[in-house]
């Protein structure tokens, strides 16, 4: 679709007049989605979607619109021309935008990855074999994700990455389950089998009598997937310049009062180490790395082109929501986690977090999936779900004992509207006095 | 709807299969907003495509495409058949035994004052005026007003002759004002995200859009110096714009039949409700009456037929506190043998239909708000949802509201901030002591309900008056 998209923009550019500037974005995917329940197939299918968005600019006025592409030039061409005509017609009627900013230096790029994906029916067979005799529920998503940018100034950017993500649970009963995932670019049976075996081993622990603990403070280990939920909450307004300047950031105490996290906390938006396209919808190249928190102190914000114009700061290129978050590891070895936890709660996954008091960075959420009670460094029982209510200054500050040295690369399995290209690279965290409330 | 396209869609149905449906959707939207008295750029989108669903060899397969040409549709149909054959003998149920609905309908939803007839200048003028009225104090650091419009044109064709064409329009006004002093920030909004309905510009009048700004601004300022919500077990009155969330999370989702069947266990979660509880389980007090109700045309998730062609009719879900029926569409009903409702829906053409709660309403009661207040010695009145969290069985919840007021000796008194409460669905609704009457009921909704794999975000709706609960665990903010 790269050449097709570029041709669309070329054709439209030829119709521009005066000082008109055109920015174009493309998003498309060809995906297979197979949904499983109880080790059977619930909904198997394929989705082909392509969308182009156009932004017409004239001076300080601009207006944008997006439309689905059929892939047939005789249909799309007239449709795009009509859309541009409508934008041109409406443009004089929209107010000037003082914060309009887009890249005017041409910076073209191309990142195309080969398709080494397995045939989906092979993957489905492997999943059903893995689920035989167990209660497997989950989804296999696979296919190519494409993104493009082109403007009337001659810039061209293209991104294409085929990938797959098998995200599943083995259920024991009721809400007791082991969560697992296998994501990548080429299917390796031995890797998948290892993940299946590990999940099955945890499943045997879940078969024990579940324990319920009273609300109170406990020593906990948050596995990387649990940390991903904590970080996702912080990403919700935590690191954007606009949220900082409008005092909406949950990290307001760090900014306004100099509150700090533990010195071991260094957090970066690591675009260069992530999976997402490195160009933005306004044509900027995203900064390879932005240090958000360094040694526990707030450092830099992500600055969108709009915020850059509004607050007179340099842009970091993309949006103000991290896509490739990277938390530096600590010193705790993976084999030492249970021993260091000693007696407490091993949390594999957290779920459905939200703020109890946003300016205080106080958040609540639930334990989910394989969460265990540990005594004397040994897992002794699965734990019934518990609600926590804690501030980030206690979780990653005064009560943080250590982070694991090893980190886990966690591709985002989000498929709202389209398959995500986000990811996080996170360690686990050993924390004292973690508050459970319900 | 172009006749050529309809012919093409019908011709795309593959032969030699047990059943096929073709669901076409074209949806347009436009967002206009003003923030800090500066216009935000107009953003428009139009998405168009087709979902082809096939039943063959006892299994289901689907394929969705934005290529509406003959070749594109044929390729999608072939892919759907291929998937059905891949699933044959390995599917969760024998889909060939399902009695699929086959109906005819041509329906247009309300749209009294179409937004398309209001010029761009007029829309910006309206929003600029309202936005300016939010900036009443130096402590107000962010303020905005916006309107999001959408319209959908859907056509469902089935291989047994069904044809359902629905055109609908949606309007969602929004207003936000944020006040700050030091490390304290408080925000007030127009109903959270719940003030939305089907219709055009008339929806703005329904939610008093043009009179809300001064009140929201003064309330945000007032919250800056307000004390935290007290901690303790006490009586609680929830305003309609919090009840919308309470109904949604702790009644709607746990009653969705696909959750009960386990389809959602890897993502949205399971349910504390089991099929054997239907007809026997006391979900709440006798004050609790819940209906699946498509009969209010203005409500956000009203429709004549769901995305599998089932006709929507009002049904009692909970009556006098007793659980009667779950929320399952045609497939879930067939899998369980249970009664359900017409709620098999997809968020767009590129996602398959799953069970969704649609319009789920708290039927009016007989206790006016003032009577609730006067009956309480010590309690809290909370309004406008701002935080929501619930476990994957939809049982242990914690919700937060933008603003609260203490109730002392039967009177509303001082304002409190950071209002939170927590409870357990299975017992919470049994503490329901009163529901507001019909003239205090507000018809609300949300365009952002997330669920499903692949993920889907869809419109759902809830009508509710204020409601009073006793002995609820409430608390405020600051240190945990």
PDB file of N, CA, C and O in Angstrom, chain A residues 32 35 37 41-46 48-49 66 68-69 72 90 93 125 135 167 171 179 247 310 352 355-357 362 368 385 387 415-417 435, chain B residues 35 44-46 48 60 62 64 66-67 79 83 90 92 121 185 249 261 263-267 350-351 353 387-389 396 398 455 457 478 480:
ATOM      1  N   UNK A  32      -5.671 -11.354  11.227  1.00  0.00           N
ATOM      2  CA  UNK A  32      -6.500 -12.500  11.586  1.00  0.00           C
ATOM      3  C   UNK A  32      -6.706 -12.463  13.095  1.00  0.00           C
ATOM      4  O   UNK A  32      -5.753 -12.225  13.854  1.00  0.00           O
ATOM      5  N   UNK A  35     -10.600 -16.226  18.297  1.00  0.00           N
ATOM      6  CA  UNK A  35     -10.960 -16.179  19.707  1.00  0.00           C
ATOM      7  C   UNK A  35     -11.267 -17.597  20.186  1.00  0.00           C
ATOM      8  O   UNK A  35     -11.993 -18.354  19.521  1.00  0.00           O
ATOM      9  N   UNK A  37     -12.446 -20.204  23.518  1.00  0.00           N
ATOM     10  CA  UNK A  37     -13.033 -20.365  24.854  1.00  0.00           C
ATOM     11  C   UNK A  37     -13.140 -21.862  25.125  1.00  0.00           C
ATOM     12  O   UNK A  37     -13.597 -22.628  24.271  1.00  0.00           O
ATOM     13  N   UNK A  41     -12.975 -23.046  19.456  1.00  0.00           N
ATOM     14  CA  UNK A  41     -12.956 -21.788  18.713  1.00  0.00           C
ATOM     15  C   UNK A  41     -14.293 -21.070  18.868  1.00  0.00           C
ATOM     16  O   UNK A  41     -15.344 -21.632  18.574  1.00  0.00           O
ATOM     17  N   UNK A  42     -14.240 -19.837  19.343  1.00  0.00           N
ATOM     18  CA  UNK A  42     -15.459 -19.041  19.518  1.00  0.00           C
ATOM     19  C   UNK A  42     -15.743 -18.176  18.285  1.00  0.00           C
ATOM     20  O   UNK A  42     -16.828 -18.206  17.730  1.00  0.00           O
ATOM     21  N   UNK A  43     -14.775 -17.369  17.871  1.00  0.00           N
ATOM     22  CA  UNK A  43     -14.962 -16.469  16.719  1.00  0.00           C
ATOM     23  C   UNK A  43     -13.664 -16.368  15.936  1.00  0.00           C
ATOM     24  O   UNK A  43     -12.728 -15.731  16.399  1.00  0.00           O
ATOM     25  N   UNK A  44     -13.571 -16.990  14.765  1.00  0.00           N
ATOM     26  CA  UNK A  44     -12.384 -16.820  13.932  1.00  0.00           C
ATOM     27  C   UNK A  44     -12.696 -15.891  12.760  1.00  0.00           C
ATOM     28  O   UNK A  44     -13.780 -15.946  12.173  1.00  0.00           O
ATOM     29  N   UNK A  45     -11.766 -15.038  12.438  1.00  0.00           N
ATOM     30  CA  UNK A  45     -12.047 -14.150  11.313  1.00  0.00           C
ATOM     31  C   UNK A  45     -10.858 -13.310  10.898  1.00  0.00           C
ATOM     32  O   UNK A  45      -9.769 -13.407  11.473  1.00  0.00           O
ATOM     33  N   UNK A  46     -11.096 -12.504   9.888  1.00  0.00           N
ATOM     34  CA  UNK A  46     -10.056 -11.629   9.329  1.00  0.00           C
ATOM     35  C   UNK A  46     -10.607 -10.230   9.158  1.00  0.00           C
ATOM     36  O   UNK A  46     -11.798 -10.043   8.896  1.00  0.00           O
ATOM     37  N   UNK A  48      -9.619  -6.568   7.154  1.00  0.00           N
ATOM     38  CA  UNK A  48      -8.799  -5.722   6.296  1.00  0.00           C
ATOM     39  C   UNK A  48      -9.301  -4.293   6.426  1.00  0.00           C
ATOM     40  O   UNK A  48     -10.457  -4.007   6.096  1.00  0.00           O
ATOM     41  N   UNK A  49      -8.472  -3.418   6.961  1.00  0.00           N
ATOM     42  CA  UNK A  49      -8.904  -2.027   7.116  1.00  0.00           C
ATOM     43  C   UNK A  49      -7.781  -1.085   6.699  1.00  0.00           C
ATOM     44  O   UNK A  49      -6.610  -1.328   6.972  1.00  0.00           O
ATOM     45  N   UNK A  66     -10.761  12.038   7.829  1.00  0.00           N
ATOM     46  CA  UNK A  66     -10.233  10.726   7.460  1.00  0.00           C
ATOM     47  C   UNK A  66     -11.329   9.912   6.794  1.00  0.00           C
ATOM     48  O   UNK A  66     -12.523  10.169   6.998  1.00  0.00           O
ATOM     49  N   UNK A  68     -12.174   5.736   4.954  1.00  0.00           N
ATOM     50  CA  UNK A  68     -11.721   4.380   4.639  1.00  0.00           C
ATOM     51  C   UNK A  68     -11.320   4.299   3.176  1.00  0.00           C
ATOM     52  O   UNK A  68     -11.967   4.887   2.309  1.00  0.00           O
ATOM     53  N   UNK A  69     -10.270   3.568   2.907  1.00  0.00           N
ATOM     54  CA  UNK A  69      -9.804   3.357   1.527  1.00  0.00           C
ATOM     55  C   UNK A  69     -10.226   1.976   1.051  1.00  0.00           C
ATOM     56  O   UNK A  69     -10.047   0.996   1.766  1.00  0.00           O
ATOM     57  N   UNK A  72      -9.074   0.613  -4.361  1.00  0.00           N
ATOM     58  CA  UNK A  72      -9.308   0.734  -5.813  1.00  0.00           C
ATOM     59  C   UNK A  72      -9.186   2.212  -6.187  1.00  0.00           C
ATOM     60  O   UNK A  72      -9.979   3.032  -5.714  1.00  0.00           O
ATOM     61  N   UNK A  90     -14.572  24.347   3.520  1.00  0.00           N
ATOM     62  CA  UNK A  90     -14.836  24.666   4.927  1.00  0.00           C
ATOM     63  C   UNK A  90     -13.722  25.479   5.573  1.00  0.00           C
ATOM     64  O   UNK A  90     -13.943  26.128   6.604  1.00  0.00           O
ATOM     65  N   UNK A  93     -14.037  28.946   6.994  1.00  0.00           N
ATOM     66  CA  UNK A  93     -15.040  29.091   8.048  1.00  0.00           C
ATOM     67  C   UNK A  93     -14.547  28.615   9.415  1.00  0.00           C
ATOM     68  O   UNK A  93     -15.297  28.671  10.388  1.00  0.00           O
ATOM     69  N   UNK A 125      -3.874 -24.519  15.146  1.00  0.00           N
ATOM     70  CA  UNK A 125      -3.686 -25.930  15.507  1.00  0.00           C
ATOM     71  C   UNK A 125      -2.773 -26.066  16.719  1.00  0.00           C
ATOM     72  O   UNK A 125      -3.026 -26.874  17.622  1.00  0.00           O
ATOM     73  N   UNK A 135      -8.684 -25.794  30.163  1.00  0.00           N
ATOM     74  CA  UNK A 135      -9.654 -24.755  29.832  1.00  0.00           C
ATOM     75  C   UNK A 135      -8.868 -23.533  29.364  1.00  0.00           C
ATOM     76  O   UNK A 135      -8.458 -22.703  30.175  1.00  0.00           O
ATOM     77  N   UNK A 167      -2.461 -14.387  23.186  1.00  0.00           N
ATOM     78  CA  UNK A 167      -2.677 -13.920  24.554  1.00  0.00           C
ATOM     79  C   UNK A 167      -3.750 -14.821  25.168  1.00  0.00           C
ATOM     80  O   UNK A 167      -4.865 -14.869  24.665  1.00  0.00           O
ATOM     81  N   UNK A 171      -7.510 -21.684  32.671  1.00  0.00           N
ATOM     82  CA  UNK A 171      -8.353 -21.523  33.845  1.00  0.00           C
ATOM     83  C   UNK A 171      -8.372 -22.799  34.681  1.00  0.00           C
ATOM     84  O   UNK A 171      -8.452 -23.916  34.141  1.00  0.00           O
ATOM     85  N   UNK A 179      -2.223 -16.475  33.450  1.00  0.00           N
ATOM     86  CA  UNK A 179      -2.193 -15.654  32.234  1.00  0.00           C
ATOM     87  C   UNK A 179      -0.852 -15.851  31.533  1.00  0.00           C
ATOM     88  O   UNK A 179       0.201 -15.904  32.186  1.00  0.00           O
ATOM     89  N   UNK A 247      -1.792  21.382  35.285  1.00  0.00           N
ATOM     90  CA  UNK A 247      -1.841  20.817  36.650  1.00  0.00           C
ATOM     91  C   UNK A 247      -2.732  19.584  36.730  1.00  0.00           C
ATOM     92  O   UNK A 247      -3.272  19.265  37.781  1.00  0.00           O
ATOM     93  N   UNK A 310       2.101  25.983  21.879  1.00  0.00           N
ATOM     94  CA  UNK A 310       1.344  26.646  22.948  1.00  0.00           C
ATOM     95  C   UNK A 310       2.251  27.107  24.086  1.00  0.00           C
ATOM     96  O   UNK A 310       2.047  28.189  24.646  1.00  0.00           O
ATOM     97  N   UNK A 352      -7.708  -3.241  36.138  1.00  0.00           N
ATOM     98  CA  UNK A 352      -8.722  -2.199  36.248  1.00  0.00           C
ATOM     99  C   UNK A 352      -8.322  -1.133  37.267  1.00  0.00           C
ATOM    100  O   UNK A 352      -9.021  -0.879  38.240  1.00  0.00           O
ATOM    101  N   UNK A 355      -7.720   6.191  39.559  1.00  0.00           N
ATOM    102  CA  UNK A 355      -7.220   7.052  40.634  1.00  0.00           C
ATOM    103  C   UNK A 355      -8.248   7.220  41.751  1.00  0.00           C
ATOM    104  O   UNK A 355      -9.429   7.457  41.497  1.00  0.00           O
ATOM    105  N   UNK A 356      -7.774   7.119  42.986  1.00  0.00           N
ATOM    106  CA  UNK A 356      -8.588   7.485  44.156  1.00  0.00           C
ATOM    107  C   UNK A 356      -8.434   8.968  44.439  1.00  0.00           C
ATOM    108  O   UNK A 356      -9.341   9.610  44.953  1.00  0.00           O
ATOM    109  N   UNK A 357      -7.250   9.483  44.159  1.00  0.00           N
ATOM    110  CA  UNK A 357      -6.954  10.905  44.347  1.00  0.00           C
ATOM    111  C   UNK A 357      -5.843  11.232  43.353  1.00  0.00           C
ATOM    112  O   UNK A 357      -4.661  11.010  43.631  1.00  0.00           O
ATOM    113  N   UNK A 362      -2.643   8.760  43.932  1.00  0.00           N
ATOM    114  CA  UNK A 362      -3.156   7.615  44.688  1.00  0.00           C
ATOM    115  C   UNK A 362      -4.074   6.813  43.782  1.00  0.00           C
ATOM    116  O   UNK A 362      -5.021   7.359  43.206  1.00  0.00           O
ATOM    117  N   UNK A 368      -5.297  -9.890  39.881  1.00  0.00           N
ATOM    118  CA  UNK A 368      -6.015 -10.743  38.938  1.00  0.00           C
ATOM    119  C   UNK A 368      -5.082 -11.879  38.493  1.00  0.00           C
ATOM    120  O   UNK A 368      -3.862 -11.721  38.476  1.00  0.00           O
ATOM    121  N   UNK A 385      -9.007 -12.618  45.019  1.00  0.00           N
ATOM    122  CA  UNK A 385      -8.685 -11.272  44.537  1.00  0.00           C
ATOM    123  C   UNK A 385      -8.776 -10.248  45.661  1.00  0.00           C
ATOM    124  O   UNK A 385      -9.642 -10.334  46.534  1.00  0.00           O
ATOM    125  N   UNK A 387      -8.316  -5.853  46.564  1.00  0.00           N
ATOM    126  CA  UNK A 387      -8.221  -4.479  46.064  1.00  0.00           C
ATOM    127  C   UNK A 387      -7.125  -3.741  46.803  1.00  0.00           C
ATOM    128  O   UNK A 387      -7.026  -3.831  48.025  1.00  0.00           O
ATOM    129  N   UNK A 415      -6.270  -3.965  21.080  1.00  0.00           N
ATOM    130  CA  UNK A 415      -6.766  -4.017  19.692  1.00  0.00           C
ATOM    131  C   UNK A 415      -7.969  -3.101  19.484  1.00  0.00           C
ATOM    132  O   UNK A 415      -8.790  -3.336  18.591  1.00  0.00           O
ATOM    133  N   UNK A 416      -8.140  -2.083  20.338  1.00  0.00           N
ATOM    134  CA  UNK A 416      -9.208  -1.116  20.109  1.00  0.00           C
ATOM    135  C   UNK A 416      -8.954  -0.373  18.790  1.00  0.00           C
ATOM    136  O   UNK A 416      -7.878   0.171  18.584  1.00  0.00           O
ATOM    137  N   UNK A 417      -9.920  -0.374  17.929  1.00  0.00           N
ATOM    138  CA  UNK A 417      -9.859   0.294  16.621  1.00  0.00           C
ATOM    139  C   UNK A 417      -8.823  -0.351  15.695  1.00  0.00           C
ATOM    140  O   UNK A 417      -9.074  -0.564  14.525  1.00  0.00           O
ATOM    141  N   UNK A 435      -0.730  -1.617  50.561  1.00  0.00           N
ATOM    142  CA  UNK A 435      -2.030  -1.580  51.234  1.00  0.00           C
ATOM    143  C   UNK A 435      -3.151  -2.229  50.422  1.00  0.00           C
ATOM    144  O   UNK A 435      -3.501  -1.752  49.343  1.00  0.00           O
TER     145      UNK A 435
ATOM    146  N   UNK B  35     -10.746  25.340  23.531  1.00  0.00           N
ATOM    147  CA  UNK B  35     -10.039  25.151  24.808  1.00  0.00           C
ATOM    148  C   UNK B  35      -9.280  26.429  25.139  1.00  0.00           C
ATOM    149  O   UNK B  35      -8.569  26.966  24.289  1.00  0.00           O
ATOM    150  N   UNK B  44     -12.712  15.362  11.561  1.00  0.00           N
ATOM    151  CA  UNK B  44     -13.804  14.563  10.997  1.00  0.00           C
ATOM    152  C   UNK B  44     -13.288  13.175  10.625  1.00  0.00           C
ATOM    153  O   UNK B  44     -12.114  13.023  10.286  1.00  0.00           O
ATOM    154  N   UNK B  45     -14.193  12.214  10.665  1.00  0.00           N
ATOM    155  CA  UNK B  45     -13.802  10.899  10.152  1.00  0.00           C
ATOM    156  C   UNK B  45     -15.008  10.235   9.512  1.00  0.00           C
ATOM    157  O   UNK B  45     -16.157  10.533   9.846  1.00  0.00           O
ATOM    158  N   UNK B  46     -14.706   9.355   8.603  1.00  0.00           N
ATOM    159  CA  UNK B  46     -15.751   8.562   7.948  1.00  0.00           C
ATOM    160  C   UNK B  46     -15.184   7.166   7.759  1.00  0.00           C
ATOM    161  O   UNK B  46     -14.139   6.984   7.132  1.00  0.00           O
ATOM    162  N   UNK B  48     -16.119   3.229   6.565  1.00  0.00           N
ATOM    163  CA  UNK B  48     -17.089   2.466   5.781  1.00  0.00           C
ATOM    164  C   UNK B  48     -16.545   1.071   5.518  1.00  0.00           C
ATOM    165  O   UNK B  48     -15.388   0.923   5.114  1.00  0.00           O
ATOM    166  N   UNK B  60     -18.718 -21.048  12.702  1.00  0.00           N
ATOM    167  CA  UNK B  60     -18.835 -19.656  12.268  1.00  0.00           C
ATOM    168  C   UNK B  60     -17.479 -19.131  11.811  1.00  0.00           C
ATOM    169  O   UNK B  60     -16.445 -19.458  12.403  1.00  0.00           O
ATOM    170  N   UNK B  62     -15.794 -15.271  10.004  1.00  0.00           N
ATOM    171  CA  UNK B  62     -16.133 -13.925   9.540  1.00  0.00           C
ATOM    172  C   UNK B  62     -14.961 -13.297   8.811  1.00  0.00           C
ATOM    173  O   UNK B  62     -13.799 -13.717   8.972  1.00  0.00           O
ATOM    174  N   UNK B  64     -14.030  -9.093   7.513  1.00  0.00           N
ATOM    175  CA  UNK B  64     -14.450  -7.699   7.367  1.00  0.00           C
ATOM    176  C   UNK B  64     -13.510  -7.005   6.402  1.00  0.00           C
ATOM    177  O   UNK B  64     -12.303  -7.248   6.410  1.00  0.00           O
ATOM    178  N   UNK B  66     -12.864  -3.152   4.002  1.00  0.00           N
ATOM    179  CA  UNK B  66     -13.257  -1.818   3.565  1.00  0.00           C
ATOM    180  C   UNK B  66     -13.261  -1.736   2.037  1.00  0.00           C
ATOM    181  O   UNK B  66     -13.545  -0.675   1.473  1.00  0.00           O
ATOM    182  N   UNK B  67     -12.951  -2.837   1.373  1.00  0.00           N
ATOM    183  CA  UNK B  67     -13.007  -2.894  -0.091  1.00  0.00           C
ATOM    184  C   UNK B  67     -14.401  -3.355  -0.501  1.00  0.00           C
ATOM    185  O   UNK B  67     -14.730  -4.539  -0.392  1.00  0.00           O
ATOM    186  N   UNK B  79     -12.870 -15.754   2.506  1.00  0.00           N
ATOM    187  CA  UNK B  79     -12.103 -15.866   3.747  1.00  0.00           C
ATOM    188  C   UNK B  79     -13.006 -16.277   4.910  1.00  0.00           C
ATOM    189  O   UNK B  79     -12.606 -17.075   5.760  1.00  0.00           O
ATOM    190  N   UNK B  83     -12.580 -19.616   7.182  1.00  0.00           N
ATOM    191  CA  UNK B  83     -12.479 -19.638   8.643  1.00  0.00           C
ATOM    192  C   UNK B  83     -13.524 -20.584   9.243  1.00  0.00           C
ATOM    193  O   UNK B  83     -13.243 -21.307  10.217  1.00  0.00           O
ATOM    194  N   UNK B  90     -14.539 -27.924  15.818  1.00  0.00           N
ATOM    195  CA  UNK B  90     -13.739 -27.439  16.946  1.00  0.00           C
ATOM    196  C   UNK B  90     -14.343 -26.163  17.536  1.00  0.00           C
ATOM    197  O   UNK B  90     -13.682 -25.435  18.263  1.00  0.00           O
ATOM    198  N   UNK B  92     -17.239 -23.722  19.660  1.00  0.00           N
ATOM    199  CA  UNK B  92     -17.842 -23.795  20.993  1.00  0.00           C
ATOM    200  C   UNK B  92     -19.270 -24.302  20.976  1.00  0.00           C
ATOM    201  O   UNK B  92     -19.797 -24.734  21.994  1.00  0.00           O
ATOM    202  N   UNK B 121     -19.270  28.240  11.666  1.00  0.00           N
ATOM    203  CA  UNK B 121     -19.110  29.468  12.453  1.00  0.00           C
ATOM    204  C   UNK B 121     -20.038  29.460  13.661  1.00  0.00           C
ATOM    205  O   UNK B 121     -19.637  29.840  14.774  1.00  0.00           O
ATOM    206  N   UNK B 185      -5.502  20.009  42.713  1.00  0.00           N
ATOM    207  CA  UNK B 185      -6.204  20.237  41.444  1.00  0.00           C
ATOM    208  C   UNK B 185      -7.578  19.576  41.531  1.00  0.00           C
ATOM    209  O   UNK B 185      -7.691  18.440  41.995  1.00  0.00           O
ATOM    210  N   UNK B 249     -21.437  -0.894  35.657  1.00  0.00           N
ATOM    211  CA  UNK B 249     -20.352  -1.792  36.065  1.00  0.00           C
ATOM    212  C   UNK B 249     -20.822  -2.965  36.926  1.00  0.00           C
ATOM    213  O   UNK B 249     -20.268  -4.060  36.804  1.00  0.00           O
ATOM    214  N   UNK B 261     -20.695 -17.110  30.164  1.00  0.00           N
ATOM    215  CA  UNK B 261     -20.258 -18.290  29.400  1.00  0.00           C
ATOM    216  C   UNK B 261     -18.731 -18.417  29.335  1.00  0.00           C
ATOM    217  O   UNK B 261     -18.213 -19.418  28.855  1.00  0.00           O
ATOM    218  N   UNK B 263     -16.543 -16.381  27.636  1.00  0.00           N
ATOM    219  CA  UNK B 263     -15.861 -15.849  26.455  1.00  0.00           C
ATOM    220  C   UNK B 263     -14.883 -14.727  26.799  1.00  0.00           C
ATOM    221  O   UNK B 263     -13.865 -14.546  26.121  1.00  0.00           O
ATOM    222  N   UNK B 264     -15.204 -13.953  27.839  1.00  0.00           N
ATOM    223  CA  UNK B 264     -14.447 -12.737  28.145  1.00  0.00           C
ATOM    224  C   UNK B 264     -13.386 -12.948  29.231  1.00  0.00           C
ATOM    225  O   UNK B 264     -12.794 -11.987  29.701  1.00  0.00           O
ATOM    226  N   UNK B 265     -13.187 -14.178  29.635  1.00  0.00           N
ATOM    227  CA  UNK B 265     -12.339 -14.401  30.815  1.00  0.00           C
ATOM    228  C   UNK B 265     -10.892 -13.986  30.608  1.00  0.00           C
ATOM    229  O   UNK B 265     -10.184 -13.711  31.563  1.00  0.00           O
ATOM    230  N   UNK B 266     -10.434 -13.956  29.370  1.00  0.00           N
ATOM    231  CA  UNK B 266      -9.040 -13.566  29.126  1.00  0.00           C
ATOM    232  C   UNK B 266      -8.858 -12.055  29.112  1.00  0.00           C
ATOM    233  O   UNK B 266      -7.739 -11.564  29.192  1.00  0.00           O
ATOM    234  N   UNK B 267      -9.955 -11.315  28.990  1.00  0.00           N
ATOM    235  CA  UNK B 267      -9.822  -9.856  28.910  1.00  0.00           C
ATOM    236  C   UNK B 267     -10.777  -9.154  29.878  1.00  0.00           C
ATOM    237  O   UNK B 267     -10.401  -8.833  30.997  1.00  0.00           O
ATOM    238  N   UNK B 350     -15.811  -3.514  11.429  1.00  0.00           N
ATOM    239  CA  UNK B 350     -14.594  -4.325  11.471  1.00  0.00           C
ATOM    240  C   UNK B 350     -14.492  -5.199  12.705  1.00  0.00           C
ATOM    241  O   UNK B 350     -13.421  -5.729  13.001  1.00  0.00           O
ATOM    242  N   UNK B 351     -15.576  -5.363  13.442  1.00  0.00           N
ATOM    243  CA  UNK B 351     -15.578  -6.211  14.621  1.00  0.00           C
ATOM    244  C   UNK B 351     -16.828  -7.083  14.633  1.00  0.00           C
ATOM    245  O   UNK B 351     -17.915  -6.618  14.235  1.00  0.00           O
ATOM    246  N   UNK B 353     -20.076  -9.196  16.228  1.00  0.00           N
ATOM    247  CA  UNK B 353     -21.027  -8.874  17.294  1.00  0.00           C
ATOM    248  C   UNK B 353     -20.776  -9.742  18.522  1.00  0.00           C
ATOM    249  O   UNK B 353     -20.452 -10.931  18.406  1.00  0.00           O
ATOM    250  N   UNK B 387     -13.942   8.231  38.646  1.00  0.00           N
ATOM    251  CA  UNK B 387     -13.030   7.095  38.814  1.00  0.00           C
ATOM    252  C   UNK B 387     -13.848   5.820  38.931  1.00  0.00           C
ATOM    253  O   UNK B 387     -14.888   5.800  39.591  1.00  0.00           O
ATOM    254  N   UNK B 388     -13.358   4.757  38.312  1.00  0.00           N
ATOM    255  CA  UNK B 388     -14.097   3.508  38.305  1.00  0.00           C
ATOM    256  C   UNK B 388     -13.110   2.343  38.267  1.00  0.00           C
ATOM    257  O   UNK B 388     -12.143   2.351  37.508  1.00  0.00           O
ATOM    258  N   UNK B 389     -13.358   1.378  39.126  1.00  0.00           N
ATOM    259  CA  UNK B 389     -12.507   0.191  39.188  1.00  0.00           C
ATOM    260  C   UNK B 389     -13.316  -0.938  39.805  1.00  0.00           C
ATOM    261  O   UNK B 389     -13.983  -0.752  40.829  1.00  0.00           O
ATOM    262  N   UNK B 396     -16.064  -6.762  43.597  1.00  0.00           N
ATOM    263  CA  UNK B 396     -15.459  -5.755  44.470  1.00  0.00           C
ATOM    264  C   UNK B 396     -15.210  -4.475  43.663  1.00  0.00           C
ATOM    265  O   UNK B 396     -14.388  -4.468  42.758  1.00  0.00           O
ATOM    266  N   UNK B 398     -14.677  -0.032  43.482  1.00  0.00           N
ATOM    267  CA  UNK B 398     -14.409   1.274  44.100  1.00  0.00           C
ATOM    268  C   UNK B 398     -14.665   2.347  43.055  1.00  0.00           C
ATOM    269  O   UNK B 398     -14.097   2.305  41.963  1.00  0.00           O
ATOM    270  N   UNK B 455     -10.634  -6.009  20.720  1.00  0.00           N
ATOM    271  CA  UNK B 455     -11.283  -5.026  21.578  1.00  0.00           C
ATOM    272  C   UNK B 455     -12.310  -4.192  20.811  1.00  0.00           C
ATOM    273  O   UNK B 455     -12.133  -3.893  19.630  1.00  0.00           O
ATOM    274  N   UNK B 457     -15.050  -0.727  21.490  1.00  0.00           N
ATOM    275  CA  UNK B 457     -15.603   0.325  22.335  1.00  0.00           C
ATOM    276  C   UNK B 457     -16.926   0.762  21.706  1.00  0.00           C
ATOM    277  O   UNK B 457     -17.007   1.065  20.514  1.00  0.00           O
ATOM    278  N   UNK B 478      -6.108  12.061  49.583  1.00  0.00           N
ATOM    279  CA  UNK B 478      -4.808  12.216  50.246  1.00  0.00           C
ATOM    280  C   UNK B 478      -4.222  10.849  50.561  1.00  0.00           C
ATOM    281  O   UNK B 478      -4.415   9.912  49.803  1.00  0.00           O
ATOM    282  N   UNK B 480      -3.237   7.171  51.420  1.00  0.00           N
ATOM    283  CA  UNK B 480      -4.037   5.948  51.384  1.00  0.00           C
ATOM    284  C   UNK B 480      -4.196   5.394  52.797  1.00  0.00           C
ATOM    285  O   UNK B 480      -3.365   5.607  53.645  1.00  0.00           O
TER     286      UNK B 480
END
